[in-house]
mmCIF file of C-alpha atoms and ligand atoms in Angstrom:
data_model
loop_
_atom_site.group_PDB
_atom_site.id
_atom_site.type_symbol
_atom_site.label_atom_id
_atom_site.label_comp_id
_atom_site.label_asym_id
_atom_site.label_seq_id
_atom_site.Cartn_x
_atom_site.Cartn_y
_atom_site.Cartn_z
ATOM 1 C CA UNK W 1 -64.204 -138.933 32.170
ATOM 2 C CA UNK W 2 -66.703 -139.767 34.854
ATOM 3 C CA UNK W 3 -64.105 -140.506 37.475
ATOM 4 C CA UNK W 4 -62.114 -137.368 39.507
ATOM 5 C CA UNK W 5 -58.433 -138.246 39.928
ATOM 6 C CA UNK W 6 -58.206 -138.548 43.975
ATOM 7 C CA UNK W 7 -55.412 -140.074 46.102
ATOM 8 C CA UNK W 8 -57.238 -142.958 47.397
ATOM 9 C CA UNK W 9 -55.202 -145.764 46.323
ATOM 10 C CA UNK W 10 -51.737 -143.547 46.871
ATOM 11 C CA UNK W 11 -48.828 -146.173 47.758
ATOM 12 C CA UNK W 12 -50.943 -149.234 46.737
ATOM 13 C CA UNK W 13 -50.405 -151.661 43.857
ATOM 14 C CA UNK W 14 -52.884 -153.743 41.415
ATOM 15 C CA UNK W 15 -53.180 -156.364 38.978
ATOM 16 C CA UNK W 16 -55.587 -156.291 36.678
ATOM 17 C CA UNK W 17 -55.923 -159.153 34.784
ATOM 18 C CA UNK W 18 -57.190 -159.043 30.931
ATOM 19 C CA UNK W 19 -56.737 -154.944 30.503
ATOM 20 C CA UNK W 20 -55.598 -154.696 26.906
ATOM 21 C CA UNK W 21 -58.890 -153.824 26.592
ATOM 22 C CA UNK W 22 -62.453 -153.474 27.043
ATOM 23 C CA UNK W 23 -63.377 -153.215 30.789
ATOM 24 C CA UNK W 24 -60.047 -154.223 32.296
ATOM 25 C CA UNK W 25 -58.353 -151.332 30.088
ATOM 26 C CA UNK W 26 -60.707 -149.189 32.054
ATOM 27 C CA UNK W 27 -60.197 -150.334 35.678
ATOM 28 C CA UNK W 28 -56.632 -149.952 35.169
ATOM 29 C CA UNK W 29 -56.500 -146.407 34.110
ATOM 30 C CA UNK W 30 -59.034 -146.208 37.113
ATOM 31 C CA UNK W 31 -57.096 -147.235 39.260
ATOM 32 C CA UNK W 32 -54.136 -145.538 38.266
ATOM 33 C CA UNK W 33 -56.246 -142.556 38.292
ATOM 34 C CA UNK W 34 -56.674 -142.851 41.740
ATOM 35 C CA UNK W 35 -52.844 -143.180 42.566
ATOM 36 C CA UNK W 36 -52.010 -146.714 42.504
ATOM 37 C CA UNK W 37 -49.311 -148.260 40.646
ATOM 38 C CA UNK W 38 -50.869 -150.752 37.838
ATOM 39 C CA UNK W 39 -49.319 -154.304 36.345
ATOM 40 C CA UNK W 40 -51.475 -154.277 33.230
ATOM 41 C CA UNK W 41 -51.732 -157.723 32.565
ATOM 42 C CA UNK W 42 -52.268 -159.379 28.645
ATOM 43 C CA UNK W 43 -52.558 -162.802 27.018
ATOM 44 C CA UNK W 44 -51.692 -161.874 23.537
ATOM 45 C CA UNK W 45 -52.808 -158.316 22.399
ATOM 46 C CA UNK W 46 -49.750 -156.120 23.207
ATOM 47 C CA UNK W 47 -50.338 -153.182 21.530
ATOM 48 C CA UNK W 48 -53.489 -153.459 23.143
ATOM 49 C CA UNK W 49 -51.667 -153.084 26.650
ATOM 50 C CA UNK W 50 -49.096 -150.571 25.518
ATOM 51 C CA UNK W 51 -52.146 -148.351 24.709
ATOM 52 C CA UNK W 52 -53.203 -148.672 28.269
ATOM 53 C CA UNK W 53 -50.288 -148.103 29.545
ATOM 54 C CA UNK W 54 -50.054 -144.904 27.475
ATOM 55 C CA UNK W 55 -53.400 -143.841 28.466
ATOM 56 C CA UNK W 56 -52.141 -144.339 31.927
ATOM 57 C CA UNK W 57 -48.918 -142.323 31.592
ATOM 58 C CA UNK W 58 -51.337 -139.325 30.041
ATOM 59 C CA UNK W 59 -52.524 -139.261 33.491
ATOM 60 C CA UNK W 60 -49.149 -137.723 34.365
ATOM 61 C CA UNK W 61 -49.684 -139.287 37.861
ATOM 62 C CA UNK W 62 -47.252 -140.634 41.219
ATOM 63 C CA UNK W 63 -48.104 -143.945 40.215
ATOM 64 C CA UNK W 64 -46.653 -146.046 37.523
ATOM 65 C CA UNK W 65 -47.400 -148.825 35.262
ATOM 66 C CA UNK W 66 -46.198 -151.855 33.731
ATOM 67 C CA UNK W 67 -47.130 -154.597 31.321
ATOM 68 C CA UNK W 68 -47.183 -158.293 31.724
ATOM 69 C CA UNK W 69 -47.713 -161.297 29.164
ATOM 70 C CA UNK W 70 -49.787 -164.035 31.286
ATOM 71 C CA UNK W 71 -52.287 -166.776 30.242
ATOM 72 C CA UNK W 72 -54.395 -166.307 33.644
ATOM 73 C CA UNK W 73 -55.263 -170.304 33.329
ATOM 74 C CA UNK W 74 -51.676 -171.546 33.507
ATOM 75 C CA UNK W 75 -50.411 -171.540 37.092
ATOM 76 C CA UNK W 76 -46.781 -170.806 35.964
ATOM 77 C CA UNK W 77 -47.681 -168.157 34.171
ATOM 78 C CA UNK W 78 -49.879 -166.579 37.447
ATOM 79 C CA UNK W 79 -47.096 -166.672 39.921
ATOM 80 C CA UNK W 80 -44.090 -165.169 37.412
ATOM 81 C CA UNK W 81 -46.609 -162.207 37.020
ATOM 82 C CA UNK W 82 -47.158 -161.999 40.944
ATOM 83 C CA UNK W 83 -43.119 -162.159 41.111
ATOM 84 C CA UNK W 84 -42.562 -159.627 39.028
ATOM 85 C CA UNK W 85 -44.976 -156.963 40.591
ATOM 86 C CA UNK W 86 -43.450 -158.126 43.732
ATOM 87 C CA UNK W 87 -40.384 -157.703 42.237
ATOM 88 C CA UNK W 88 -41.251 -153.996 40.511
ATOM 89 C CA UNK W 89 -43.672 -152.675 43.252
ATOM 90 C CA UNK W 90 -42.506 -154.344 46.541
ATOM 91 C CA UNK W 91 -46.034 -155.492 47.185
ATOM 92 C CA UNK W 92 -49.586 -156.336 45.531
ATOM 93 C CA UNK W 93 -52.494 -154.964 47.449
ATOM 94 C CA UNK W 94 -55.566 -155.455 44.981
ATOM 95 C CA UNK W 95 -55.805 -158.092 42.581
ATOM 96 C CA UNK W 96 -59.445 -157.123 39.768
ATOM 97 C CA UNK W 97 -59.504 -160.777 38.546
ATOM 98 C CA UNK W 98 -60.759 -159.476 35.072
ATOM 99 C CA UNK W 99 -60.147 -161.411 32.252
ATOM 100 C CA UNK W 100 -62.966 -163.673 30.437
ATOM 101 C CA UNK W 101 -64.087 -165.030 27.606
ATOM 102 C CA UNK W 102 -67.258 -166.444 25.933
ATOM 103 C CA UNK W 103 -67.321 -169.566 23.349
ATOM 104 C CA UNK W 104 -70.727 -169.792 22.714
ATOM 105 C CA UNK W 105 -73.212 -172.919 21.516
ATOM 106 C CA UNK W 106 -76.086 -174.779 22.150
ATOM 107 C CA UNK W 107 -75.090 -176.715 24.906
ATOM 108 C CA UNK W 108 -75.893 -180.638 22.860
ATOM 109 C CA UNK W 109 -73.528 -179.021 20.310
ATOM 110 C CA UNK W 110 -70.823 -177.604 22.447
ATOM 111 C CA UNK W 111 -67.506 -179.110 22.452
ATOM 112 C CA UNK W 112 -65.610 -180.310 25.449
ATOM 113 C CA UNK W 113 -62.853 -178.047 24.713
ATOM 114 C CA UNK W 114 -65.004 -175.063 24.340
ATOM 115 C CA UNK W 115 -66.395 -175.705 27.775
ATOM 116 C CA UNK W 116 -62.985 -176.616 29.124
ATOM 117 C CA UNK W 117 -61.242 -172.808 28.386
ATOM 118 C CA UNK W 118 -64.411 -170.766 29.966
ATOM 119 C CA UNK W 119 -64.162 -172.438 32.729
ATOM 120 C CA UNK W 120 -60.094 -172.817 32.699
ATOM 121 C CA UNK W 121 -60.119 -169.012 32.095
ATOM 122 C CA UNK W 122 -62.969 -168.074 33.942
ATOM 123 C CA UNK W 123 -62.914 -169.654 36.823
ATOM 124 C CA UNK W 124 -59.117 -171.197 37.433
ATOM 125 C CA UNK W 125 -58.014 -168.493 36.644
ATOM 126 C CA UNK W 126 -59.343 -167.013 39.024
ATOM 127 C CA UNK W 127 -59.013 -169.240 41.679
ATOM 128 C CA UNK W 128 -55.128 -168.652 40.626
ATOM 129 C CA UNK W 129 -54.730 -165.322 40.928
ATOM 130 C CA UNK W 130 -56.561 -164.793 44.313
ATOM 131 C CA UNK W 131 -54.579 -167.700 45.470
ATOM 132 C CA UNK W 132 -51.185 -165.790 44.698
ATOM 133 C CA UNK W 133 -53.142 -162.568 45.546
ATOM 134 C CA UNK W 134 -53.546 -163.785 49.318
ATOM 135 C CA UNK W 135 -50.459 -165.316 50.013
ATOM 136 C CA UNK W 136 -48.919 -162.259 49.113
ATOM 137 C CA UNK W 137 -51.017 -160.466 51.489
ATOM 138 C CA UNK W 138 -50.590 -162.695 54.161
ATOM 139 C CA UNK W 139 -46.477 -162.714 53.565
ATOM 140 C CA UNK W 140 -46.317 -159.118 53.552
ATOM 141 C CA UNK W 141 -48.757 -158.001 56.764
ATOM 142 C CA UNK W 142 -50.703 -155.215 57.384
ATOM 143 C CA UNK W 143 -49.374 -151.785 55.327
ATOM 144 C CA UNK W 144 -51.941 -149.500 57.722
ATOM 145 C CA UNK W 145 -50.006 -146.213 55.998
ATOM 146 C CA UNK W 146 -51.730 -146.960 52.606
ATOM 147 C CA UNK W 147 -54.902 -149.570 53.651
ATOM 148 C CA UNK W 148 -56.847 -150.667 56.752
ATOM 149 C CA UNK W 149 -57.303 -153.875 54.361
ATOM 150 C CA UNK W 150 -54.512 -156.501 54.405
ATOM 151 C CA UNK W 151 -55.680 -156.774 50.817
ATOM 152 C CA UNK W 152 -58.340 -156.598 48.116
ATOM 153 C CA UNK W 153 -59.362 -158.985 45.526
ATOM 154 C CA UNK W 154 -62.367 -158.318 43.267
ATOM 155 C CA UNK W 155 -63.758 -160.692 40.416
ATOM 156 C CA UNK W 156 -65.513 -159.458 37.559
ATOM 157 C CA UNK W 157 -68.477 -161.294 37.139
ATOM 158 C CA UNK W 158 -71.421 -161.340 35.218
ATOM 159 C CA UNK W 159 -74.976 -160.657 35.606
ATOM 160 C CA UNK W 160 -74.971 -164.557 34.486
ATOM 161 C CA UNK W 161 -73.839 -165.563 37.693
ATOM 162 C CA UNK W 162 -77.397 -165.220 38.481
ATOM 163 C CA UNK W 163 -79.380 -165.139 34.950
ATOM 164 C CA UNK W 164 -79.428 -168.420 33.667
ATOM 165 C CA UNK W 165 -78.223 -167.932 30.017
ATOM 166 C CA UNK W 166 -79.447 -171.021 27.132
ATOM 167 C CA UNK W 167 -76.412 -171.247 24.372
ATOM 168 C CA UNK W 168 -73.765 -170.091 26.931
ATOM 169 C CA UNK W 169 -73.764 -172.793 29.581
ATOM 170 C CA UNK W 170 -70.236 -172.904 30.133
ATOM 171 C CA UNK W 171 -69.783 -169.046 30.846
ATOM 172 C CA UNK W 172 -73.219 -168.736 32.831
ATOM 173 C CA UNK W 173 -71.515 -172.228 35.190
ATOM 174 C CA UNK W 174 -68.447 -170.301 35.118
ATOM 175 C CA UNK W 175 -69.535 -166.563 36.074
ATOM 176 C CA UNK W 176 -71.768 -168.882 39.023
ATOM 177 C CA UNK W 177 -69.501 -170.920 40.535
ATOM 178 C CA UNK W 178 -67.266 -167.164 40.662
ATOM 179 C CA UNK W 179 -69.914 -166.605 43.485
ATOM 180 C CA UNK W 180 -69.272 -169.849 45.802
ATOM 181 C CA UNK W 181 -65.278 -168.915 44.889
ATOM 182 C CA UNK W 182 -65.807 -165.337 46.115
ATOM 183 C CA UNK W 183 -68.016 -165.759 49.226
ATOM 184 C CA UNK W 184 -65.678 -168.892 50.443
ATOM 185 C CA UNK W 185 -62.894 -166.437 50.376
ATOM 186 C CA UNK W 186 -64.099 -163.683 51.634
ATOM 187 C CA UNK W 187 -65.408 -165.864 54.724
ATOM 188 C CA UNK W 188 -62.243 -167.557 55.269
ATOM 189 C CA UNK W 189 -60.083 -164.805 54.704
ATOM 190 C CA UNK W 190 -62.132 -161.381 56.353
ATOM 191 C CA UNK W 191 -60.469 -162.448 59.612
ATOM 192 C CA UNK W 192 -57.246 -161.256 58.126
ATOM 193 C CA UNK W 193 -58.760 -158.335 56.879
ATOM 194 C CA UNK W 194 -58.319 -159.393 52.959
ATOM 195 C CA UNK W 195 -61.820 -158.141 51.176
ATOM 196 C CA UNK W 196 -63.516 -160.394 48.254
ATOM 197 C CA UNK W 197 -66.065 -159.339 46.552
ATOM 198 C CA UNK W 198 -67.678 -159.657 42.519
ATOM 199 C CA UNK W 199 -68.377 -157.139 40.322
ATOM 200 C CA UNK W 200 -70.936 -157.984 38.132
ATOM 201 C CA UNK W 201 -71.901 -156.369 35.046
ATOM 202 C CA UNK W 202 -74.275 -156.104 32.504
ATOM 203 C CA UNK W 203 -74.149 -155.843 29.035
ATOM 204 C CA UNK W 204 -70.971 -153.040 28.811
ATOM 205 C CA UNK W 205 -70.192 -151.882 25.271
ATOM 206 C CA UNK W 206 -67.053 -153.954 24.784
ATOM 207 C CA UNK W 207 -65.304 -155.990 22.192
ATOM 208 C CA UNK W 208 -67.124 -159.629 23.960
ATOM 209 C CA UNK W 209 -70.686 -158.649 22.575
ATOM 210 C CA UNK W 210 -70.001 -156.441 20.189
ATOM 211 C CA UNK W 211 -72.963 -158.600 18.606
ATOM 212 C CA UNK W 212 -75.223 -157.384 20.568
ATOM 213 C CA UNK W 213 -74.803 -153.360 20.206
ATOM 214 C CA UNK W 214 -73.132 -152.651 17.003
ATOM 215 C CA UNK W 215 -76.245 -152.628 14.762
ATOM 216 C CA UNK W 216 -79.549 -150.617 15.694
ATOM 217 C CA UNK W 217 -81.990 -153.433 15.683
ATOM 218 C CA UNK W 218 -79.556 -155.044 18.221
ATOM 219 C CA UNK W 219 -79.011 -152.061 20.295
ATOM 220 C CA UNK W 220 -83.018 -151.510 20.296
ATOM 221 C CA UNK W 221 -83.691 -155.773 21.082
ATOM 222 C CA UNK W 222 -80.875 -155.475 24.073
ATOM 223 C CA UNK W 223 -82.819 -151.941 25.398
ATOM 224 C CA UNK W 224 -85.504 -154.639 26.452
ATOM 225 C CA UNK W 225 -83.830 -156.025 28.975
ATOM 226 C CA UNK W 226 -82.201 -152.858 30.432
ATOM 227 C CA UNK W 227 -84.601 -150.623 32.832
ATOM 228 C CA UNK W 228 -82.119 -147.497 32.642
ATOM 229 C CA UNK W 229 -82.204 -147.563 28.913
ATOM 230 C CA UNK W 230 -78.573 -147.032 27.716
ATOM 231 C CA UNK W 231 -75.750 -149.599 27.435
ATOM 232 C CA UNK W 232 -73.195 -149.955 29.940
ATOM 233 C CA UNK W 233 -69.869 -148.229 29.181
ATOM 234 C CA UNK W 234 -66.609 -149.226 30.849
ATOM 235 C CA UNK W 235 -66.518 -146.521 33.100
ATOM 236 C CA UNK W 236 -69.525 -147.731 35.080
ATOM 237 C CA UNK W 237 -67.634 -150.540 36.284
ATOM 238 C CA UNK W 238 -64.496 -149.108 36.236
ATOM 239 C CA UNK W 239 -65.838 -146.632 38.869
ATOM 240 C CA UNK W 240 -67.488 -149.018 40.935
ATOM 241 C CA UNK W 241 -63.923 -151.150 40.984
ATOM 242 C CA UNK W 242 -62.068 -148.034 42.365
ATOM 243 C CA UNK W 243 -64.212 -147.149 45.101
ATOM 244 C CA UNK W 244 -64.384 -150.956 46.005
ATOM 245 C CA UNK W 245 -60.777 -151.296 45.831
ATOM 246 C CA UNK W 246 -60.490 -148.292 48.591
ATOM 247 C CA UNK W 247 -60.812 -148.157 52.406
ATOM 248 C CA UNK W 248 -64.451 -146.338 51.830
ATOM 249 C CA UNK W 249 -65.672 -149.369 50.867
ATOM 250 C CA UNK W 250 -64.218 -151.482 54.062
ATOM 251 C CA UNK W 251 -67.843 -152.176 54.908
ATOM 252 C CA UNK W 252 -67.637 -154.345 51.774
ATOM 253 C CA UNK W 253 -67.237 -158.057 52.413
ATOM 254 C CA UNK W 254 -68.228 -160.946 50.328
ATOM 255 C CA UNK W 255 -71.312 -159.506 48.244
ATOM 256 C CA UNK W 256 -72.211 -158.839 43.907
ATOM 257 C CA UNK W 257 -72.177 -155.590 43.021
ATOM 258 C CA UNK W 258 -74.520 -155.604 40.083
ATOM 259 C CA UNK W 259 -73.527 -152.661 37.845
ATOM 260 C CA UNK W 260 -75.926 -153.486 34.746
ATOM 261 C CA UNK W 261 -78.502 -150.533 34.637
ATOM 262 C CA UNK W 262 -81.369 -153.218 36.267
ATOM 263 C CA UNK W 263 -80.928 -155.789 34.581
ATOM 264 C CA UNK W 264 -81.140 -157.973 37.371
ATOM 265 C CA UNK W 265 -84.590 -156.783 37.678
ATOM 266 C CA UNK W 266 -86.532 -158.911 35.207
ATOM 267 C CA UNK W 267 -88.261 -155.836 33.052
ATOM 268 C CA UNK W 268 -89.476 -158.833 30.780
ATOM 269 C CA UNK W 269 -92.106 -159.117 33.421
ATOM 270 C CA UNK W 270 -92.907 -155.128 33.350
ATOM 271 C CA UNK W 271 -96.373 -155.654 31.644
ATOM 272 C CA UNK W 272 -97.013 -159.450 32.266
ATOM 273 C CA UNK W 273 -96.207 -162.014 34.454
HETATM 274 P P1 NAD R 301 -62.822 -158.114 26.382
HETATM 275 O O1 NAD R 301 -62.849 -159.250 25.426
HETATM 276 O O2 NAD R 301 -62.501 -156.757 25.892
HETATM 277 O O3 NAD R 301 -61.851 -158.419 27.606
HETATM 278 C C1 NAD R 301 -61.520 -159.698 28.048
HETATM 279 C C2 NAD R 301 -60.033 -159.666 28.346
HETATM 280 O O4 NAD R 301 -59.643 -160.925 28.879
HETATM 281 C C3 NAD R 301 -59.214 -159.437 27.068
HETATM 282 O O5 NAD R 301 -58.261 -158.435 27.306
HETATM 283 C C4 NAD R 301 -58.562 -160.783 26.832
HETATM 284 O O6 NAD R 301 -57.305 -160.702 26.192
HETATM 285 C C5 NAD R 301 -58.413 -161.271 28.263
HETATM 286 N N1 NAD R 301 -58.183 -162.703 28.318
HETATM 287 C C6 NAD R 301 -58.873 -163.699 27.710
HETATM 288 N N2 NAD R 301 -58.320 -164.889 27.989
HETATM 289 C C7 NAD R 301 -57.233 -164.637 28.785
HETATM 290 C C8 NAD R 301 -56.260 -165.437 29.413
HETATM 291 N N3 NAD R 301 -56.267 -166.776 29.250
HETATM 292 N N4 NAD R 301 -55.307 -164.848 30.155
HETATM 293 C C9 NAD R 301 -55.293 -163.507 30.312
HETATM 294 N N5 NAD R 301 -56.188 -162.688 29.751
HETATM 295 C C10 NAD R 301 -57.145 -163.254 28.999
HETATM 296 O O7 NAD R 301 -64.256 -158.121 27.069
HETATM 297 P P2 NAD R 301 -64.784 -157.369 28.378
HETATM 298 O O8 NAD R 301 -66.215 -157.148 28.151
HETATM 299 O O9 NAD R 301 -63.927 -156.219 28.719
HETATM 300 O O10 NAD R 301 -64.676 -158.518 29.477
HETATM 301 C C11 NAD R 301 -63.998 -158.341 30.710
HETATM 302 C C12 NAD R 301 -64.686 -159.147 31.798
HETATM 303 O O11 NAD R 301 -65.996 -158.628 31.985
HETATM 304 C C13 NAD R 301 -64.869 -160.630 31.464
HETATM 305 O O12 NAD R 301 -64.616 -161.412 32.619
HETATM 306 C C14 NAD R 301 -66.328 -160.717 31.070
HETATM 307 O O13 NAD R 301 -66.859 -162.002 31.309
HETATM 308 C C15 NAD R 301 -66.932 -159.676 31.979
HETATM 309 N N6 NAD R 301 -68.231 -159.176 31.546
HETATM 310 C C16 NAD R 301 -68.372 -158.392 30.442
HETATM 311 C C17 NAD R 301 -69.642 -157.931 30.087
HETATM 312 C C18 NAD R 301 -69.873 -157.039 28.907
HETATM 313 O O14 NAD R 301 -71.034 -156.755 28.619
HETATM 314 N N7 NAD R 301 -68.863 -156.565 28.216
HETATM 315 C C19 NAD R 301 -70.743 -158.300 30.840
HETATM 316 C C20 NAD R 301 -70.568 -159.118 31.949
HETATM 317 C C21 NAD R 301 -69.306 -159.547 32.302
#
């Protein structure tokens, strides 16, 4: 455990979209770590979420936790999970727009349908949630006992929102367009003192590319791209989110934070170019 339980988010509550697992299991117990009160949000893996809502009640914290079923594309489905954390915590004050998913080809083989749910999921999604997100911050008004923020919405990204990416076309145009989304909000909405920013990471050791880690000669191909030499865990970003989520990072206002041990920084080009 990287992160030290601190009262920084005391009194606040979160959504986190997609935590049954992988990173968004992380910034939920994160953030719940840190005293806030967590809607762990699902689309179909429900032991998944009970298991990080038990990892969350290990924490033994003030803070409490629930579950919720929601497909993050389907409007409907958005704004009954807003309701009910309205309706269980009295408030949402972050929203980590999480969940994602890859469907991968060649892009004069890939299917209209397989371009259709990246982008529904990746980027309606979360145009949906940050849409519920700040109208409930702008119903509810300022809450300056818990947050000099009126509220706090944070999209995980990718470091393909600026890597172009052959054979993944529809998640690279999705994870991009997640910047425009993100900067347009936070420029529009800072005035109100609602915070938007991304959270971008690299390659994390989840369950989306296990591909790319699980054998050695994978794990020793993907070490060429990464200048700290080591995979990402979930905990990287997870920490990032929490400290992003809290008044230290107020400063903080429509900007990537690229969490992907430099992989950003082109090392193909260490020795030529
Ligand atoms: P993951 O597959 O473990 O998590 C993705 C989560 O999104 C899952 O819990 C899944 O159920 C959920 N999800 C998918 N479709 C959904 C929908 N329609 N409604 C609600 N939830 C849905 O993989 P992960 O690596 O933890 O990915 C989390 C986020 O991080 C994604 O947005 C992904 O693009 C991003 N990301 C991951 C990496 C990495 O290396 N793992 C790198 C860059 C970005």
């Amino acid at each position: 455990m990287r992160q030290r339980p601190n009262n920084r988010l005391k009194g606040q509550s979160a959504i986190v979209t997609g935590s049954s697992s992988g990173i968004g299991k992380a910034i939920a117990i994160g953030l719940a770590r840190d005293g806030a009160n967590v809607v762990v949000n699902y689309h179909s893996d429900e032991e998944g979420a009970n298991h990080t809502l038990a990892e969350i009640e290990k924490l033994n914290l003030h803070g409490s936790a629930i579950k919720f079923k929601a497909d993050v594309s389907k409007e409907e489905a958005v704004e009954e999970m807003f309701a009910k954390a309205i309706d269980t915590f009295g408030t949402v004050d972050i929203l980590v727009a999480n969940a994602g998913l890859q469907k991968d080809a060649p892009l004069h083989e890939m299917e209209l349908k397989d371009w259709q749910l990246v982008i529904d999921v990746n980027l309606t999604g979360q145009f949906l949630c940050a849409r519920a997100a700040i109208r409930e911050f702008l119903r509810r008004g300022m809450r300056k006992d818990v947050s000099c923020a009126l509220g706090k919405i944070i999209h995980i990204s990718s470091v393909h929102d600026i890597i172009p990416w052959a054979g993944h076309a529809n998640y690279a145009a999705s994870k991009g367009a997640l910047t425009m989304l993100m900067q347009s909000i936070a420029q529009g909405y800072g005035k109100y003192k609602i915070r938007c920013n991304n959270v971008s990471p690299g390659a994390i050791r989840t369950p989306i590319n296990e591909d790319a880690w699980k054998t050695k000669a994978a794990y020793n191909k993907l070490m060429k791209l990464i200048p700290s030499d080591r995979i990402g865990e979930v905990e990287d970003v997870a920490a990032l989110c929490s400290w992003l989520a809290s008044d230290e990072a107020d400063y903080i206002q429509g900007t990537t934070l690229y969490v992907d041990g430099g992989m950003t920084c082109y090392p193909g080009f260490t020795e030529n170019g």
